[in-house]
Short mmCIF file of C-alpha atoms in Angstrom, two decimals:
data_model
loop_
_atom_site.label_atom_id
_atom_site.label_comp_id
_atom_site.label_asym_id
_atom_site.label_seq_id
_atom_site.Cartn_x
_atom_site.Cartn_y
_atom_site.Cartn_z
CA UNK A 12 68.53 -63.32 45.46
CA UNK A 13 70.55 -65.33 47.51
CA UNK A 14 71.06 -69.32 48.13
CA UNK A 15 69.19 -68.82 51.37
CA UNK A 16 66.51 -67.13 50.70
CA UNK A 17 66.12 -68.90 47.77
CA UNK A 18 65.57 -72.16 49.72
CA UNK A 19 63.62 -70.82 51.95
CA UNK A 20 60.95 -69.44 49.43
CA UNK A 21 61.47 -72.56 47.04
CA UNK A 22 58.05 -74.30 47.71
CA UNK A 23 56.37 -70.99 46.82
CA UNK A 24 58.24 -69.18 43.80
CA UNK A 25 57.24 -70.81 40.60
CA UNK A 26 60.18 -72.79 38.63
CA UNK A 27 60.82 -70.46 36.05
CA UNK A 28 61.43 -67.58 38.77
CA UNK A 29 63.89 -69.66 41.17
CA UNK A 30 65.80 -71.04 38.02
CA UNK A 31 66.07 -67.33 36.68
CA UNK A 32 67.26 -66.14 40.10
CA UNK A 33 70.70 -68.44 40.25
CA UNK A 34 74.14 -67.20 39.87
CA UNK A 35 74.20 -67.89 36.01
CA UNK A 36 77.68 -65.97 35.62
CA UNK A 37 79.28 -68.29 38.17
CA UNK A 38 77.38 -71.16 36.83
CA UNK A 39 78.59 -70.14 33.30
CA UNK A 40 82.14 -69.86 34.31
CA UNK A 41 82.19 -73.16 35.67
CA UNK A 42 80.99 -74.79 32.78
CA UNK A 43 83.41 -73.17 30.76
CA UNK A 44 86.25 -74.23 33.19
CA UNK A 45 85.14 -77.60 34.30
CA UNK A 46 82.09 -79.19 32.36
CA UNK A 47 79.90 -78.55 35.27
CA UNK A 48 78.46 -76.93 38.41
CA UNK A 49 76.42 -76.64 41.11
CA UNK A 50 73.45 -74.04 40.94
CA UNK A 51 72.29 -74.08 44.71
CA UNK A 52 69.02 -74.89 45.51
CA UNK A 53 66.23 -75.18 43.14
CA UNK A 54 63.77 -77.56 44.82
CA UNK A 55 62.14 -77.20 48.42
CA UNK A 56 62.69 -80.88 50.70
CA UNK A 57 58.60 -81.55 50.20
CA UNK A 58 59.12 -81.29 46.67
CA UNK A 59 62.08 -83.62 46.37
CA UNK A 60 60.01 -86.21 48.51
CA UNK A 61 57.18 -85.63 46.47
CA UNK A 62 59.26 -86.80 43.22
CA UNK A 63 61.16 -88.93 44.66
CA UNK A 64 57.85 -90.55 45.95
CA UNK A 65 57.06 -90.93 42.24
CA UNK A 66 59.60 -93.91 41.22
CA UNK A 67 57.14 -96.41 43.04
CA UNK A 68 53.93 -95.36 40.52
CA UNK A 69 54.15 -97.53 37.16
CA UNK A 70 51.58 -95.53 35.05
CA UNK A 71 54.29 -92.94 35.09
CA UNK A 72 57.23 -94.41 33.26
CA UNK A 73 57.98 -95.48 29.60
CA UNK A 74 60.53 -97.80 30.32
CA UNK A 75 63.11 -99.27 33.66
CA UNK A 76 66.55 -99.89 33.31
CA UNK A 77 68.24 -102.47 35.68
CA UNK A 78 71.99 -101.57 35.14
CA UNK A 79 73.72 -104.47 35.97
CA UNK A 80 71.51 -105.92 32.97
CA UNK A 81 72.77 -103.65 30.67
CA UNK A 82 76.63 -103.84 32.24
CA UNK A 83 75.85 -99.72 32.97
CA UNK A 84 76.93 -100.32 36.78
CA UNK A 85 74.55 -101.15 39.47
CA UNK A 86 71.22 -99.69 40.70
CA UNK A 87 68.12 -99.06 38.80
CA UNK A 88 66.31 -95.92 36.68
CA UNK A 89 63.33 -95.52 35.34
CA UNK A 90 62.04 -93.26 32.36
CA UNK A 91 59.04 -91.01 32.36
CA UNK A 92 56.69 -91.01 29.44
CA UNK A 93 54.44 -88.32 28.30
CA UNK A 94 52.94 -86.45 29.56
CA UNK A 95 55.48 -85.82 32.17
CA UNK A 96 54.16 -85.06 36.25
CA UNK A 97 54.20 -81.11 36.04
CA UNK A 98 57.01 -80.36 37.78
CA UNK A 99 59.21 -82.51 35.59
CA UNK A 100 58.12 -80.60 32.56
CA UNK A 101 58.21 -76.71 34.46
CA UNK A 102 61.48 -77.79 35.26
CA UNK A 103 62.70 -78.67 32.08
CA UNK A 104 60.98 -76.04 30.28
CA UNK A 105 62.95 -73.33 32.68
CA UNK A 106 66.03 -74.27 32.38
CA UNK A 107 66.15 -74.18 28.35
CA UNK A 108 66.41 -70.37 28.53
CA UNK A 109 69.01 -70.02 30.74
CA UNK A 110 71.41 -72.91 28.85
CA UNK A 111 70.52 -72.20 25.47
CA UNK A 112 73.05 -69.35 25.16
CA UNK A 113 75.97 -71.11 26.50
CA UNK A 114 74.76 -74.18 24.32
CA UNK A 115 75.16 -71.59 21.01
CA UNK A 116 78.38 -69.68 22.65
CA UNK A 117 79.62 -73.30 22.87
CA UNK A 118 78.80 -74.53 18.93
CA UNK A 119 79.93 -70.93 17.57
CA UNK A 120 83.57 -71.36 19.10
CA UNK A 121 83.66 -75.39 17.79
CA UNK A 122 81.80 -74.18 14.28
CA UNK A 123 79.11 -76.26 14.59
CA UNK A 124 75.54 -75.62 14.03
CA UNK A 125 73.37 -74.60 16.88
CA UNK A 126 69.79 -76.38 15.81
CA UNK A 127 68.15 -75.10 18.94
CA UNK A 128 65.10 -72.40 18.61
CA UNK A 129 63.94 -69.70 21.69
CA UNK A 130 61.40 -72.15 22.46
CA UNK A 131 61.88 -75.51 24.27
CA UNK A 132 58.54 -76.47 22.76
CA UNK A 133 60.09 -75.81 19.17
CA UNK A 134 63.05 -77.92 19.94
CA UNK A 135 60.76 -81.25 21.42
CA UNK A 136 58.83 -80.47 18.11
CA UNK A 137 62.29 -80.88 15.79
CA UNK A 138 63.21 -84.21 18.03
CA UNK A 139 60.20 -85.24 16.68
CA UNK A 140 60.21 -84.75 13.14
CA UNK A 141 63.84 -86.69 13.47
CA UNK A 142 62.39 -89.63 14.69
CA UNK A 143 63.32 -88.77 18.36
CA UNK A 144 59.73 -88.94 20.29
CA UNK A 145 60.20 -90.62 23.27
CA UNK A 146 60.90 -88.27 26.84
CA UNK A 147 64.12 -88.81 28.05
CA UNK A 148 63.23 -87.31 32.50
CA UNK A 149 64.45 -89.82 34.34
CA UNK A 150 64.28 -91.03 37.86
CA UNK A 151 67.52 -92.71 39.24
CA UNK A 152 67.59 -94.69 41.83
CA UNK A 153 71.25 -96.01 43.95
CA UNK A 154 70.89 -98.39 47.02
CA UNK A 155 74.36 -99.57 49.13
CA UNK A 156 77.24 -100.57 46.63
CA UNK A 157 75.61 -99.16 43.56
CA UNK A 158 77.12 -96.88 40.87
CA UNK A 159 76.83 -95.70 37.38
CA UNK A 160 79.18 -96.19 35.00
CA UNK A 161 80.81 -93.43 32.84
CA UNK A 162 78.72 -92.82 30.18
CA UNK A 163 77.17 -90.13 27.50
CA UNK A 164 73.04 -89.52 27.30
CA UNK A 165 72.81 -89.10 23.40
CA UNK A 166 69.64 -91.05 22.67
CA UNK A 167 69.89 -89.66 18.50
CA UNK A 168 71.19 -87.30 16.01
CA UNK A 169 69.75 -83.89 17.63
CA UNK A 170 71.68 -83.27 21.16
CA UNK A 171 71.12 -80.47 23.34
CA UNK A 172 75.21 -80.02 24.68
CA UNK A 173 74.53 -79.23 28.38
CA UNK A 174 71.57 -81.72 31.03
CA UNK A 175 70.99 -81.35 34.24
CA UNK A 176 70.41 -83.75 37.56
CA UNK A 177 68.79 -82.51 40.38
CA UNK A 178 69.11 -84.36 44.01
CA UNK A 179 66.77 -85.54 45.95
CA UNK A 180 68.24 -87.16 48.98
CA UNK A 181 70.31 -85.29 51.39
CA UNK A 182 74.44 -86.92 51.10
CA UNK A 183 75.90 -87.67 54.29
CA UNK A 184 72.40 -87.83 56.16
CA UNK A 185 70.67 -90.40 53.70
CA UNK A 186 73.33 -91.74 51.91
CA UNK A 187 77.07 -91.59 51.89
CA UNK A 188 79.33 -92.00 48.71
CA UNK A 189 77.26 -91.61 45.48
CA UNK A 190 79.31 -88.66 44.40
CA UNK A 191 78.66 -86.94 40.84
CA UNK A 192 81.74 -87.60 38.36
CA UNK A 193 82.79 -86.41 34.83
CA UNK A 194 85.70 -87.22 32.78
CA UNK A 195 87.32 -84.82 31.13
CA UNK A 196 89.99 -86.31 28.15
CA UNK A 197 92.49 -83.90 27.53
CA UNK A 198 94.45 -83.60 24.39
CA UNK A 199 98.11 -85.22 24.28
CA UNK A 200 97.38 -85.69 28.56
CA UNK A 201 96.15 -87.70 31.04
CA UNK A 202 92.10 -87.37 31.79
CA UNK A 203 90.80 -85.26 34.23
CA UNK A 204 87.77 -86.24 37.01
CA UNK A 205 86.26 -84.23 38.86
CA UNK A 206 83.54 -85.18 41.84
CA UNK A 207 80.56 -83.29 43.47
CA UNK A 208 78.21 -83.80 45.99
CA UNK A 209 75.17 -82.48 44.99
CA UNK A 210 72.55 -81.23 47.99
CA UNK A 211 69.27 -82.25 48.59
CA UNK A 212 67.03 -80.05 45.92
CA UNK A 213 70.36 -78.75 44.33
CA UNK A 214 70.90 -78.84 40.46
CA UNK A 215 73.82 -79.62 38.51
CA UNK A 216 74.16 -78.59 35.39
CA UNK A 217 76.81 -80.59 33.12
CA UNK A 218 78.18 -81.35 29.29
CA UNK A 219 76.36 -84.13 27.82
CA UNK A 220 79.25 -85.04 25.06
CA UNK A 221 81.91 -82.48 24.77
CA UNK A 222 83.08 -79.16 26.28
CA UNK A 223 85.04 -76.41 23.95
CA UNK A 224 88.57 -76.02 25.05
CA UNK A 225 91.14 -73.22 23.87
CA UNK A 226 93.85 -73.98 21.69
CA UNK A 227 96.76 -73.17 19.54
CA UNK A 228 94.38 -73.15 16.90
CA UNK A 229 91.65 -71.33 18.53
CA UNK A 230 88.82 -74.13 20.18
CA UNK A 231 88.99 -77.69 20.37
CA UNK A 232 86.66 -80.28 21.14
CA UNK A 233 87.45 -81.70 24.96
CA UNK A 234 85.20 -85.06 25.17
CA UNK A 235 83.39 -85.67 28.28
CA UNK A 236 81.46 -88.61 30.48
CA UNK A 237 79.62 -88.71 33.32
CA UNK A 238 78.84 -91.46 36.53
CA UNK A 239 78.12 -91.92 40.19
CA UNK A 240 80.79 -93.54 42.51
CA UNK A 241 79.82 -96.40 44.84
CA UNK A 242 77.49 -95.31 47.01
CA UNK A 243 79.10 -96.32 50.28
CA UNK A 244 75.33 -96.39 52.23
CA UNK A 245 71.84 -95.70 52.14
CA UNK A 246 70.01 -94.77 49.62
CA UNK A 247 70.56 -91.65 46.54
CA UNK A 248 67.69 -90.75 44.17
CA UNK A 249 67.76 -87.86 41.49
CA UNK A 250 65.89 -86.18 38.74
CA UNK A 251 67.72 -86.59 35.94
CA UNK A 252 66.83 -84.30 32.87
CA UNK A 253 67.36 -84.55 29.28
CA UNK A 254 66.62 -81.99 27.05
CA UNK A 255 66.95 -84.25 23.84
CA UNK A 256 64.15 -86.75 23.14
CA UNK A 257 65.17 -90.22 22.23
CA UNK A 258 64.51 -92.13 19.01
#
């Protein structure tokens, strides 16, 4: 199926179906070669509005996070709690399928264990019985001169290798700057960035703490962050999701 008519049926196909029906080779590859990518569109405009509309409703988050607080940049976001608005969970749920096998290609070429079952549900149930119980969703929120700092998502012991953001504002019409970064630190060299605008109702899909890298030796670990740059004007929201629950 392609991008277009993709976004064109978005508000009608369930989740599962239009996450199923991206270019998961080329997605693949790119996380193999950079740590990231975009997917194309996953969300229709009236959906990102509708979640979007969400950050303003306090009996659906766990917890806010004012950045500058914390010294985590600038801007604000705010974490759901259980039980999460549908479409934050269907959205979650559907992508697990189509990143668990590059999450277990990924541990079997570092030799690590791959703790992740089939199901999603499975996995949220193991978080659980390690003490990590709390939803980790999140809505982000970046007014003018805001940005996130470089940073990992870890939240415990049990971490799922590859998240996800999804945005909801369209760049360059809504808000310029704001641009999606990772840092890539390469062995006995100088780090690599690299930036990406991500559409209105696109996903990005990303490494959460390290990327496998070849080497004389076979794989090596290439350790990886993740920020916003300084959003220039306007205003940039996103869903951000977590796989891993937090302790």
């Amino acid at each position: 199926m392609s991008r277009a008519v993709l976004a064109l049926e978005g508000s009608t196909l369930p989740l599962a179906r239009r996450v199923a029906a991206l270019d998961w080779m080329a997605i693949r590859e790119n996380l193999d070669s950079l740590g990231s990518s975009l997917t194309g569109p996953v969300l229709a405009r009236a959906e990102c509005k509708a979640i979007a509309d969400l950050y303003g409703d306090d009996t659906c988050f766990r917890s806010t996070i004012d950045m500058a607080r914390y010294r985590f940049g600038q801007g604000q976001y705010r974490y759901f709690g259980y039980p999460l608005p549908e479409v934050v969970a269907e959205l979650r749920a559907a992508f697990w399928p189509q990143l668990l096998p590059m999450a277990r290609a990924w541990a079997e070429r570092l030799g690590q264990p791959a703790p992740w079952p089939d199901r999603f549900e499975a996995f949220l149930e193991r978080c659980k019985a390690a003490g990590q119980g709390r939803p980790t969703p999140l809505l982000l929120r970046y007014r003018t001169g805001d940005w996130n700092a470089l940073h990992r998502d870890l939240y415990g012991d049990l971490v799922f290798p590859l998240q996800v953001v999804v945005g909801l504002d369209r760049p360059e019409v809504d808000y310029t700057g704001g641009e999606f970064v990772t840092l890539e630190q390469r062995a006995r060299a100088q780090s690599r960035a690299n930036t990406s605008a991500i559409a209105q109702g696109e996903a990005l899909v990303f490494t959460t703490r390290e990327r496998p890298v070849p080497s004389r030796r076979g794989w090596s670990k290439a350790p990886m962050r993740h920020g916003v740059s300084v959003l220039r004007s306007g205003c940039r929201r996103a869903l951000g999701l977590v796989f891993h629950d937090a302790q």
